[in-house]
């Protein structure tokens, strides 16, 4: 049975081998237009957790501090009655609905609709926690909050710039495209404070100090302008606000950039000359979104606009997104936007014609606003989302959940978050239901059902539809019908064709089935892209800076991969540069106390010059690292800055 890998945003095509309602293996699908017969190790074992011993089989309800088995009728009636009771007492916005990014487009769409039926815009997804700065910066600059070309264009480029991303670890199947690019004599540039396996294939490695990207990108912009290495025709005909940008970057000299980033002036010039080539791809991962965030990405996006490297074969921007439907979740479920656009009377009225009720017109709370700053949220409904393990300042998250009047968790396992729930609803996993997902390059593909869910577990869309019936509505309970409703509602998705999403050999990208965006116009009424000037303070922290990142064999919170036999949690290490280790008298394998303003943990040291002096690194999959990572939030999107936590370490 054809399916899409349930892990990262590459969205590789799989062929699931089934016998008697059991998946017994996986083959890469050679027809899939992006993965082309490749999958990584995670894709090959993706089916194993479905039969883990602790799958949730039945609805559970908490009585006397214990979760006990109950019926679907009781569980759903209790969810509906409790939410209504809390809303009567504290108002509609005392309830929030947050989802993970493994859910299908149809489930995400139905979930936000359910929240709005309850009269609140308190909806969000964990897309907020990773690439919301990318979506926001792209939308403000070019008009659509998504990457503008496909990963399959990588071999066509002459230069590929990769900022804050280790492709070989985070999106392994894309390595093939970089190898093809190398065969075509492309130059690869890595901008990252840390060396990884990916570093061994790059032509220029810039190990900049954390949070200093804006100095680098603005200085490159300034250099390109001063040396007339810009595309004046493109700037005049296809962009707005160049003069304001030019004036702002004029103060970002090479010397200022060298002082702040720690990168030699000569290397900055080398990169600037590469940016000025024809056919350049600008790409980035969480190292950028979770450090300088929206501002840093706006500074980066000015470079393709200056050089006209957008809307052409072998050029453009790529965002390395981390989850199978994170692009779709970010498009569909937001507290300040309706699925059909701006939150205003006209759009609310339009939705009421499709939905049969009118959604409220007032901005709701995002995930960080609720978890870190809200006293008004009394009830939470989480769908496939595990904030206890994934959000920074874990102690604050645990305290917030303990104080709720109601926590409903709909998931496939008893996650760390589900343990705090009053009601747990067992859902079907990815291969046990149908529906579509949108990959990092806007490719929408349909997953087919391979096996039945275990016990009484149900697809998320069915659970949502059942709750809607208790409210007096009747949400659709069939993914194909939900897909058609979604297309009617969401302008960007209106041209999708369900048959194309089911054929893995066909391009089915939104908005128009095209790889390349912006060949002729940007997505604004005047068709022009916007230069957005940004500034940065200087960072002179005396503390070490903790960075976190991915390991090729693990995945996000590890709740799923930990359930692959033989892949139980490993002993974590803290990477420390030899200079810092000598100064702090720490040897390889020593236990150290790692401390930030939010928490403390013991961890063993790994001394390595893969990290630059002044920084330390740990894998994000470790259960306790989020006790240490602090919740400093991006000004515009609220995305936590996981790649910048001030820490101290000492021998334990
Ligand atoms: Fe799955 Fe990503 Fe690996 Fe592809 S690269 S098999 S989508 S984890």
XYZ file of C-alpha atoms and ligand atoms in Angstrom, residues 4-14 35 38-44 46 167 170-174 321-322 324 552 555, ligand 1:
39
model
C 4.106 8.893 2.903
C 6.777 8.579 5.589
C 5.422 9.883 8.919
C 8.601 11.681 9.974
C 10.304 14.666 8.356
C 9.064 17.235 5.854
C 10.742 15.616 2.829
C 7.669 13.357 2.758
C 9.283 10.320 1.105
C 7.080 7.844 -0.727
C 6.805 4.389 0.852
C 12.212 10.769 -2.961
C 15.084 6.518 -1.516
C 14.216 6.436 2.196
C 16.399 6.868 5.260
C 16.666 4.545 8.269
C 13.729 6.187 10.031
C 11.454 5.599 7.045
C 12.492 1.931 6.944
C 8.442 3.733 10.522
C 20.926 17.920 5.766
C 17.816 16.139 9.614
C 16.628 15.382 6.057
C 18.887 12.481 5.016
C 17.183 11.600 1.731
C 18.044 15.053 0.371
C 10.820 21.605 7.491
C 10.806 18.972 10.186
C 5.391 15.335 7.642
C 20.083 11.109 12.145
C 13.145 12.030 15.703
Fe 11.142 9.858 6.289
Fe 12.447 12.198 6.150
Fe 13.793 9.899 6.156
Fe 12.336 10.620 4.040
S 14.172 11.676 4.821
S 12.424 8.583 4.961
S 10.598 11.629 5.044
S 12.546 10.707 7.826
